[in-house]
Tab-separated table of C-alpha atoms and ligand atoms in Angstrom:
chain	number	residue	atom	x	y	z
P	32	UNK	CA	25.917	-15.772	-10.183
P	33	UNK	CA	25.820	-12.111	-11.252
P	34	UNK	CA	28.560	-9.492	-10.896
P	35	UNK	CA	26.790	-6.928	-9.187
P	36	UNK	CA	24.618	-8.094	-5.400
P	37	UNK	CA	22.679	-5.967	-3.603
P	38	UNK	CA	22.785	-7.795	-0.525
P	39	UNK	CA	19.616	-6.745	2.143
P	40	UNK	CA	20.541	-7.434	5.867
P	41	UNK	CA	17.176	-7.957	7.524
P	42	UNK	CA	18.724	-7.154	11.018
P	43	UNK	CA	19.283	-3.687	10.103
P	44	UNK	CA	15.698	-3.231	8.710
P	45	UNK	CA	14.556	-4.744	12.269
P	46	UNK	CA	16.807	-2.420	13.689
P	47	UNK	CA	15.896	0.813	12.096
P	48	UNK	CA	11.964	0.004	12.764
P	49	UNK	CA	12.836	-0.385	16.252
P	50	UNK	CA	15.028	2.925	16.437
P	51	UNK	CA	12.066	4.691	14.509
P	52	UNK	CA	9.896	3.214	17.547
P	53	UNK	CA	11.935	4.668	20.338
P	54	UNK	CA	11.899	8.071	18.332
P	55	UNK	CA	8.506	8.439	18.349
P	56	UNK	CA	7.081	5.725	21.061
P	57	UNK	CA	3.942	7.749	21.073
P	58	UNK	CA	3.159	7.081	17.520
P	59	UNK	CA	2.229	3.997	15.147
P	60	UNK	CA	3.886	3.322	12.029
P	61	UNK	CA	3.225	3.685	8.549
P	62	UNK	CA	5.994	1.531	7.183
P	63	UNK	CA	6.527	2.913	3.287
P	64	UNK	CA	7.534	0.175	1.065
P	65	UNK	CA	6.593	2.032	-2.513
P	66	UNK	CA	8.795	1.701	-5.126
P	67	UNK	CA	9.427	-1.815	-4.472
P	68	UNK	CA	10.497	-0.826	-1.077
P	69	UNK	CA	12.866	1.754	-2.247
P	70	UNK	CA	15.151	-0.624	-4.222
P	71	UNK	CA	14.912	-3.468	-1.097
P	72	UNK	CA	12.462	-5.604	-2.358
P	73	UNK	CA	8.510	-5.389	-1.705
P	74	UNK	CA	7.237	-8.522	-0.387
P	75	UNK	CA	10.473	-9.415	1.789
P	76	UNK	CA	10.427	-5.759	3.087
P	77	UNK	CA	6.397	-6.473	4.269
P	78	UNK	CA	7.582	-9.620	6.175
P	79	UNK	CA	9.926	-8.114	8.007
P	80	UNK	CA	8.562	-5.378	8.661
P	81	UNK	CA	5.238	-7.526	10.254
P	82	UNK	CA	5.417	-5.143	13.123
P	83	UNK	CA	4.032	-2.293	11.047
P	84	UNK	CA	0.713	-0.812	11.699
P	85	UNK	CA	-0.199	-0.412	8.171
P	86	UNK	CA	1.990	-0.572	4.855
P	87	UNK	CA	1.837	2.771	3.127
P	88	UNK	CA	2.393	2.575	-0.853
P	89	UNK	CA	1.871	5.406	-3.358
P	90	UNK	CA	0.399	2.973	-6.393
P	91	UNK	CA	-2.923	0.885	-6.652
P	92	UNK	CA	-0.626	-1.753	-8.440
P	93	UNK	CA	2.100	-2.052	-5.260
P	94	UNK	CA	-1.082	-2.674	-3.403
P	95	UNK	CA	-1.994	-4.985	-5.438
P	96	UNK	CA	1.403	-6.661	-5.276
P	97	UNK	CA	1.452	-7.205	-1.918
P	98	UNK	CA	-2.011	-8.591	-1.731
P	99	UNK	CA	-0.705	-11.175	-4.544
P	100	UNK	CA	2.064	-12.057	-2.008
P	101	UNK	CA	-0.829	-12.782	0.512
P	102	UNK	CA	0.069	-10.068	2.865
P	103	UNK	CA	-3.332	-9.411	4.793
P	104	UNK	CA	-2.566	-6.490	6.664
P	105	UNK	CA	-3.647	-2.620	5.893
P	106	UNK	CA	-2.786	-0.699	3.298
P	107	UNK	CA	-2.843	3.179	2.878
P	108	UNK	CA	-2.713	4.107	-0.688
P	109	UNK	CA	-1.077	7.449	0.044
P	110	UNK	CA	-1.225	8.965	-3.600
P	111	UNK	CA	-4.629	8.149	-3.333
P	112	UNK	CA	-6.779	6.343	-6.531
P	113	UNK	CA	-6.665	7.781	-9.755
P	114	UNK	CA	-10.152	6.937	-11.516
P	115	UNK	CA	-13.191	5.483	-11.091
P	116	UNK	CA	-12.433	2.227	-12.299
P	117	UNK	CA	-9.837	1.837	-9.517
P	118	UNK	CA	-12.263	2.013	-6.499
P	119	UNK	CA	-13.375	-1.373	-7.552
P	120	UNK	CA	-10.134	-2.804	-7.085
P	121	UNK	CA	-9.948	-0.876	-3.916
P	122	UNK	CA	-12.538	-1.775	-2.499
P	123	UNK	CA	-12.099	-5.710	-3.505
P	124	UNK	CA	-8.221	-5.579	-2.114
P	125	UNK	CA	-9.783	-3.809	0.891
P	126	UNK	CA	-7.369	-0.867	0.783
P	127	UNK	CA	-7.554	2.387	3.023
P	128	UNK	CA	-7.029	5.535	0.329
P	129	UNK	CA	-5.385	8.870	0.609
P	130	UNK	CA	-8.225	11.518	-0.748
P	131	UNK	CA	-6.665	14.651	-2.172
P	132	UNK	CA	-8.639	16.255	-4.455
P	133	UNK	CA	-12.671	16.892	-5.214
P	134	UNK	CA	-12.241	15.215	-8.663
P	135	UNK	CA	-11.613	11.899	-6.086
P	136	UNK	CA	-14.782	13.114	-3.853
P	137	UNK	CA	-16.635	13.055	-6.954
P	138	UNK	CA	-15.157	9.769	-8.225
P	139	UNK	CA	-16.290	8.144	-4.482
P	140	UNK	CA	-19.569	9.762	-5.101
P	141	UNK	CA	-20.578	8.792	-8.439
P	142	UNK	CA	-19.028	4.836	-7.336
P	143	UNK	CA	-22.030	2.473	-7.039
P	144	UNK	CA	-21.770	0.487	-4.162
P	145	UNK	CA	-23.644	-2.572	-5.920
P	146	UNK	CA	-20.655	-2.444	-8.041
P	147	UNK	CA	-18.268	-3.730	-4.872
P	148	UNK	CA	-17.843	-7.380	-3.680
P	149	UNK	CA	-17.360	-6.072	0.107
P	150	UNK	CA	-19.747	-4.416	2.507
P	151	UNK	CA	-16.839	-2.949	4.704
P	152	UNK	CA	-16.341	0.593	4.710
P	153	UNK	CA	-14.147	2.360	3.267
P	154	UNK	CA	-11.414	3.951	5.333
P	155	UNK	CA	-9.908	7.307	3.643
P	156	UNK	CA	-7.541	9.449	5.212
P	157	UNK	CA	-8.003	13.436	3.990
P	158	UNK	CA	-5.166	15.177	2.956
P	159	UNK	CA	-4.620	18.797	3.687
P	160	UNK	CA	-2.197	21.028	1.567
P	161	UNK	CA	-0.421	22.894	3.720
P	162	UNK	CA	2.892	24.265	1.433
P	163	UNK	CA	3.891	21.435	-0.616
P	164	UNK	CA	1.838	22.378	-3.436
P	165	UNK	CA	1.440	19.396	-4.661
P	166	UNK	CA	-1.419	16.958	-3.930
P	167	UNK	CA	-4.098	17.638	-1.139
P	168	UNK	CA	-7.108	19.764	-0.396
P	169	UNK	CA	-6.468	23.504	0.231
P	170	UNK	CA	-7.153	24.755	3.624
P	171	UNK	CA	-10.355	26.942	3.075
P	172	UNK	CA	-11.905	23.703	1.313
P	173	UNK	CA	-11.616	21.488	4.130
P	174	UNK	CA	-14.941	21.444	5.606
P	175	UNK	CA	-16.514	20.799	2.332
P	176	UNK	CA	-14.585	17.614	1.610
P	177	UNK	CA	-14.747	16.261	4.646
P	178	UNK	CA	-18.592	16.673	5.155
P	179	UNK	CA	-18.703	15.622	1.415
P	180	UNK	CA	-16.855	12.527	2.630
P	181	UNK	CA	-19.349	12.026	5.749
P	182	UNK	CA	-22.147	12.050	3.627
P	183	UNK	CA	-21.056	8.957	1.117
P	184	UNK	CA	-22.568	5.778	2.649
P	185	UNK	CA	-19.950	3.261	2.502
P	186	UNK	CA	-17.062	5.837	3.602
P	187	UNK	CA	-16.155	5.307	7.126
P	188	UNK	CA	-17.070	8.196	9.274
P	189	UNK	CA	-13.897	7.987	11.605
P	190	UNK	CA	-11.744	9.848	8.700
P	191	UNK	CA	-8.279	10.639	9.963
P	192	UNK	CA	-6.356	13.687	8.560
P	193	UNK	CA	-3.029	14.032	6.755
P	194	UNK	CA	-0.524	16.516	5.139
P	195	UNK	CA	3.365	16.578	3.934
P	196	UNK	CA	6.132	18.561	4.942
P	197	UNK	CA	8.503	20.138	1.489
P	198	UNK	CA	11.263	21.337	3.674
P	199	UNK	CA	11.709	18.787	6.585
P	200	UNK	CA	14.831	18.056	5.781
P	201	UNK	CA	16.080	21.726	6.436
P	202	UNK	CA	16.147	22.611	10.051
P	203	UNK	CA	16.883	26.180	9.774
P	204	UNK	CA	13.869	26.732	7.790
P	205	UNK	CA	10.663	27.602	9.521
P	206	UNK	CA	8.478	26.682	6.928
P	207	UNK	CA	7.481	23.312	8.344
P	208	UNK	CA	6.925	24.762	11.618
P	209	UNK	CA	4.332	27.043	9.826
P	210	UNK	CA	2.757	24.173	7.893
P	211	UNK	CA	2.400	22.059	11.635
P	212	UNK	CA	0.833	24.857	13.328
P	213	UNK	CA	-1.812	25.596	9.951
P	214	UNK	CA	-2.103	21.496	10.076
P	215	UNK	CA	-3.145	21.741	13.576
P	216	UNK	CA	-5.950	24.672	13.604
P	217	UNK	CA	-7.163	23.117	10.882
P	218	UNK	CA	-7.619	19.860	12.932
P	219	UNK	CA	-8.657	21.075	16.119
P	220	UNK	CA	-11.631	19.691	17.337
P	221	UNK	CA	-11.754	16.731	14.974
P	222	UNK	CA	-11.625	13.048	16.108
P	223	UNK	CA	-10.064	11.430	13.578
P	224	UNK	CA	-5.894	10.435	13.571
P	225	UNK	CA	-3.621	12.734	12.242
P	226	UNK	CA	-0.277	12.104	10.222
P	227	UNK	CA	2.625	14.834	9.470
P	228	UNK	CA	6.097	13.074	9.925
P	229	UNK	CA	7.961	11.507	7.400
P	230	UNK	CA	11.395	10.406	8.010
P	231	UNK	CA	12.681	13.928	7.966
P	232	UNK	CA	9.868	14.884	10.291
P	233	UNK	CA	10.662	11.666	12.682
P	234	UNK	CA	14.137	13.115	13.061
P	235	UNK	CA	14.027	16.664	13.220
P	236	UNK	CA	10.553	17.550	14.412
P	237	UNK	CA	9.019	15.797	17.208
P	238	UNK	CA	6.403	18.018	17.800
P	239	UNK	CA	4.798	16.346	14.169
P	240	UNK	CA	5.196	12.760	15.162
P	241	UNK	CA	1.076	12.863	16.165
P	242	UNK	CA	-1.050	9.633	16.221
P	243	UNK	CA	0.974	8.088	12.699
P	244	UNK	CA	4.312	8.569	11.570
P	245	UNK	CA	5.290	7.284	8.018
P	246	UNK	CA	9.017	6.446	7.406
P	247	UNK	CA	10.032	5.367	4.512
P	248	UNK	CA	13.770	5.998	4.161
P	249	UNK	CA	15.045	5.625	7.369
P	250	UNK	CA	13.494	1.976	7.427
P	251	UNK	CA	16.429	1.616	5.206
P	252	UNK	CA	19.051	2.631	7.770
P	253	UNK	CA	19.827	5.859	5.110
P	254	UNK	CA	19.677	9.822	6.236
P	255	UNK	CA	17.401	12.457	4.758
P	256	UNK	CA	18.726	15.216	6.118
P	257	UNK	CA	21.411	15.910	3.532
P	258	UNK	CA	24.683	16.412	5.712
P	259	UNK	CA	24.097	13.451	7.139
P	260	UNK	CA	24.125	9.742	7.306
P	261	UNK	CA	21.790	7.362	8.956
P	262	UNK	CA	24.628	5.515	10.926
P	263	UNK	CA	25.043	9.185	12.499
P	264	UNK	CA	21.876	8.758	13.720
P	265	UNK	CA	21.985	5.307	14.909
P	266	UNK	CA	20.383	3.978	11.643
P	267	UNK	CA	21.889	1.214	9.870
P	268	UNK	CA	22.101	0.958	6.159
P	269	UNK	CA	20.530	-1.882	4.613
P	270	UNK	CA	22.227	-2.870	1.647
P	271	UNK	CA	25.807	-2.947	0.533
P	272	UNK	CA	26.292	-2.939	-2.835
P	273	UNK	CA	29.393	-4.945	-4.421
P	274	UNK	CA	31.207	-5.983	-7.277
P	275	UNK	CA	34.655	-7.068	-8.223
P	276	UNK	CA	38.003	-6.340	-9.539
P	277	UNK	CA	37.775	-7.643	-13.139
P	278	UNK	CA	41.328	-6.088	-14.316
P	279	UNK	CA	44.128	-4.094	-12.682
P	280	UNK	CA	46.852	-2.217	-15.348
P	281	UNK	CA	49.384	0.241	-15.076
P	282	UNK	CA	48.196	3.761	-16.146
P	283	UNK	CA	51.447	6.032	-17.251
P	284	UNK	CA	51.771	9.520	-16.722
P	285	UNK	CA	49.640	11.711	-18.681
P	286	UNK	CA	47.686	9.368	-20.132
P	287	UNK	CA	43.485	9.116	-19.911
P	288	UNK	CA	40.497	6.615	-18.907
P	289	UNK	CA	37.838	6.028	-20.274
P	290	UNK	CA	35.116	7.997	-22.932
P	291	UNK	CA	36.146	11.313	-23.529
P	292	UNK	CA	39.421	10.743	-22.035
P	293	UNK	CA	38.292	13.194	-19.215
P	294	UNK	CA	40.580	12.415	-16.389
P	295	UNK	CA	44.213	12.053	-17.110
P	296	UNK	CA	47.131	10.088	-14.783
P	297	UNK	CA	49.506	13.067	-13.137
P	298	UNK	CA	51.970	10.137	-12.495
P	299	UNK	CA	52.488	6.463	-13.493
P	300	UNK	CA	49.566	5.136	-11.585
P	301	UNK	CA	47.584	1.482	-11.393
P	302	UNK	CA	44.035	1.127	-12.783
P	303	UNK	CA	41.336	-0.813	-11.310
P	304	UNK	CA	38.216	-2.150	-13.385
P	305	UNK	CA	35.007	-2.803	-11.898
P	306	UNK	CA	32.158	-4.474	-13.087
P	307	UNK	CA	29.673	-2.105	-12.205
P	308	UNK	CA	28.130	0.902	-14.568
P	309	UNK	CA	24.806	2.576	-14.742
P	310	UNK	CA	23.137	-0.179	-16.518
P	311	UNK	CA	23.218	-1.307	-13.253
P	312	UNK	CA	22.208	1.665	-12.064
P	313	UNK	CA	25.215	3.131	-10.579
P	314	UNK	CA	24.988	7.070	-11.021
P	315	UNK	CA	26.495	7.837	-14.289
P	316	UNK	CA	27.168	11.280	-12.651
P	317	UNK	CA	29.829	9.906	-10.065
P	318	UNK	CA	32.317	12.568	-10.306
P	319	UNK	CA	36.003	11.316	-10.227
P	320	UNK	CA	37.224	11.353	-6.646
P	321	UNK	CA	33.868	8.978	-5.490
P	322	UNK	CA	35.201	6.392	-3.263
P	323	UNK	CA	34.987	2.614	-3.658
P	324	UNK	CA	35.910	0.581	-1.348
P	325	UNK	CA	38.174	-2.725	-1.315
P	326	UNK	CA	39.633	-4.338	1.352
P	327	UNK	CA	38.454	-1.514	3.744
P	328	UNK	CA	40.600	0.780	1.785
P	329	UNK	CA	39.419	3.808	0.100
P	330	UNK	CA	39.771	4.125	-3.716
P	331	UNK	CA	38.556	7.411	-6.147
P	332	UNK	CA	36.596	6.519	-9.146
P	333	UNK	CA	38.547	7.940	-12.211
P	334	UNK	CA	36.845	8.650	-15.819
P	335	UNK	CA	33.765	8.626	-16.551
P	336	UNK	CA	31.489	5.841	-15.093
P	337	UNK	CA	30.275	3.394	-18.085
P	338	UNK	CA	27.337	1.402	-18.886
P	339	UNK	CA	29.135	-1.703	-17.819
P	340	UNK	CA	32.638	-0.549	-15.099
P	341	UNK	CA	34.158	2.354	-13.450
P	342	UNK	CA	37.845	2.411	-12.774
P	343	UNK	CA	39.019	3.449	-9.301
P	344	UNK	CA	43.108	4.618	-8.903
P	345	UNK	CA	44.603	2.071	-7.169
P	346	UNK	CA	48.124	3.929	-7.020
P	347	UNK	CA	51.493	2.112	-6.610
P	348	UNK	CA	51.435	0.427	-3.336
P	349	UNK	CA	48.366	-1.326	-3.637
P	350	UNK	CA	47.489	-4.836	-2.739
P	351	UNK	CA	44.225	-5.289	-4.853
P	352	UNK	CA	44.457	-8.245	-6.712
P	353	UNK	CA	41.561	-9.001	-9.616
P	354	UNK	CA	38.592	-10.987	-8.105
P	355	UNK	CA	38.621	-8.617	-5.058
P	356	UNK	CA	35.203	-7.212	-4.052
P	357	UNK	CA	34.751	-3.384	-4.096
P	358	UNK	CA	32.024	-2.328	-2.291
P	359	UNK	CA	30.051	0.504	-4.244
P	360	UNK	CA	27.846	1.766	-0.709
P	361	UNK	CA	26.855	0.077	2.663
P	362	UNK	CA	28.075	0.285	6.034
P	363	UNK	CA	31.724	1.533	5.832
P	364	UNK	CA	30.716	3.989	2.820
P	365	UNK	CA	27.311	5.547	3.783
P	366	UNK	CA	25.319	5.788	0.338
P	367	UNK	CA	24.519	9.504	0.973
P	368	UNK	CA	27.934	10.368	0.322
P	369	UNK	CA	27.937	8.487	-3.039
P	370	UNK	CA	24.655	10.412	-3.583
P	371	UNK	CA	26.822	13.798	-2.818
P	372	UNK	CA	28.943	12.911	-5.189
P	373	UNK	CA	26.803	12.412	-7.527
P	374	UNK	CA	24.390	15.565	-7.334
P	375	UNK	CA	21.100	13.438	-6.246
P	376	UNK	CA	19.869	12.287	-3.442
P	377	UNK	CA	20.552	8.851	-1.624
P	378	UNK	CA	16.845	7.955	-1.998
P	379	UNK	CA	17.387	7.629	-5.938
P	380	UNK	CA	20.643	5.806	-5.907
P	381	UNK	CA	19.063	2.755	-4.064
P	382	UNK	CA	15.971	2.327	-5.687
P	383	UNK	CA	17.234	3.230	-9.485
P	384	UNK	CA	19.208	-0.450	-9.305
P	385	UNK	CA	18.256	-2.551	-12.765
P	386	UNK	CA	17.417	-5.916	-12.827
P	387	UNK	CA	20.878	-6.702	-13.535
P	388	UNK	CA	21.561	-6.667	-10.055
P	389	UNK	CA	21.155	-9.426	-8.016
P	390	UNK	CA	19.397	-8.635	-4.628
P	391	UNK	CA	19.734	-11.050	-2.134
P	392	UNK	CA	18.917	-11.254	2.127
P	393	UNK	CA	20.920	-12.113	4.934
P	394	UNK	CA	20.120	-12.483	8.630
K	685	PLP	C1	7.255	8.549	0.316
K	685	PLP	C2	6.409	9.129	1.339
K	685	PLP	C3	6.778	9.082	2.684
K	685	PLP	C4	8.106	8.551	3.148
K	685	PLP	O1	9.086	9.535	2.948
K	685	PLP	P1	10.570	9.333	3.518
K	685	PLP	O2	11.206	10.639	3.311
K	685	PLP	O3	11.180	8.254	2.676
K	685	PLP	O4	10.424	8.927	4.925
K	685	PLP	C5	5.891	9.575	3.620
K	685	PLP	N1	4.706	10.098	3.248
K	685	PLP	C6	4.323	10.165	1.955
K	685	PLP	C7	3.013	10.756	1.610
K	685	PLP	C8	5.162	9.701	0.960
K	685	PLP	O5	4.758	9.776	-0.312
């Protein structure tokens, strides 16, 4: 039995596809389980999530992984390949691919067919940099990559058409507005299926849900519009994260916790120890004042968090006795506030957990 569970409620994961359904009814679903299904587990994610329309990951070897686990359905690679020697795999997994770049054109180009154990085409979705700066084909190169992709043999024809949004979390800004309307005249007249949204876009921008959205967070039941939660939303979280009370002791006035003594007690106070630090990937940067919570109560993390426990005041009138479970994040404390207390972003709190952590499903 280990200290710390991550336990995965499977009903909320049903629920949040469903919500992300209703939001955009119009549109199928790219369910994102990369990075092991952000924290949540890769394979179990994929069979819950059998609804899906495709599974979108961002590495040839999650791909991989869930082929392994004999899940049969498609798969978008959405960073794309990397190298020649990974369209064989590609093609033998039968994988769709994100193309972003002409060093990938070339890569499909110079790829000998005879070199692939399946006749099927190849299905690649073209990505279109449109702000983000980061991976995808700038506009005034478009129609050279895609008739570039037409003319390889074994690339399916029917190419459907992508980009990503840097600011969709930010609703006053107007800079995803600008990249959905370049998105768009770039697009017109083209066949193929089109794909903006991610979760921020599924929530704050309707007008980008198109043919495919691809959530990835909100699956989760968390919130990536940073003042908010997911439950706001009608999300529910996930996972709940918990530990115990290991020891409780009386703190007196003006003395300190933990390495480099950085908080000190104002009055005589009691001390709760919990066995959870960031070896198990709790954020070491929890200021003092993040909540725990035990028995539905409320408790601020004092001193620094350690490799192995944090200590939460427990005051005088507590009734926290040791083997109590404190809950680190889930329902009744929404991760994103944990993540606001610790200067990141939800997103990295629940899928930086170690393998110390025991992750475990319920109905
Ligand atoms: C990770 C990722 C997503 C999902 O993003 P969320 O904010 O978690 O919904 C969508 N599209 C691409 C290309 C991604 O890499």
């Amino acid at each position: 039995m280990s200290a710390v569970n991550a336990v995965i409620s499977r009903r909320a994961v049903v629920h949040n596809f469903q919500k992300i359904k209703s939001l955009a009814p119009k549109s199928k679903v790219i369910s994102v389980l990369k990075a092991n299904a952000y924290g949540h587990g890769l394979l179990e994610m994929a069979s819950i999530l059998i609804e899906s329309d495709i599974f979108g990951v961002a590495r040839l070897e999650e791909a991989i992984a869930l082929r392994a686990g004999d899940v049969d359905k498609q798969i978008l690679l959405m960073e794309g390949f990397f190298n020649l020697t990974d369209i064989a795999s590609l093609r033998r997994h039968n994988l769709q691919t994100v193309i972003h770049s002409f060093d990938q054109i070339k890569n499909l180009e110079q790829f000998s067919q005879s070199n692939s154990l399946t006749s099927l085409p190849l299905k690649v979705w073209l990505k279109i940099d449109t702000g983000m700066n980061r991976l995808g084909v700038a506009p005034s190169q478009f129609n050279e990559a895609l008739a570039r992709l037409k003319a390889i043999d074994y690339v399916d024809n029917d190419i459907n058409f992508m980009t990503h949004f840097s600011c969709a979390d930010d609703l006053t800004n107007d800079f995803t507005a600008k990249q959905i309307s370049q998105f768009n005249q770039l697009i017109d007249g083209q066949s193929g299926e089109l794909t903006l949204a991610n979760s921020a876009g599924i929530l704050a921008w309707p007008e980008s849900h198109a043919d495919w959205v691809r959530p990835g967070l909100l699956l989760y039941g968390c919130s990536p519009m940073g003042d908010r939660t997911g439950s706001q939303d009608g999300f529910i979280p996930a996972m709940t994260l918990s530990t115990s009370v290991i020891a409780i002791k009386p703190l007196l006035n003006g003395e300190s916790v933990g390495y480099g003594a950085h908080w000190k007690a104002q009055k005589n106070t009691q001390l709760g120890v919990i066995a959870i630090g960031y070896g198990d990937g709790y954020p070491r940067h929890a200021k003092a004042g993040t909540p725990v919570l035990i028995n539905g109560k409320r408790y601020p993390i004092v001193g620094r968090v350690s490799m192995d426990m944090v200590t939460v005041d427990l005051g005088n009138d507590h009734q926290v006795v040791c083997g109590d479970q404190a809950i680190m994040w889930g329902n009744e404390l929404p991760v994103e506030e944990i993540a606001q207390w610790s200067d990141t972003i939800c997103y990295e709190l629940i899928l930086q957990l170690t393998s110390r952590v025991n992750i475990t499903f319920e109905q």
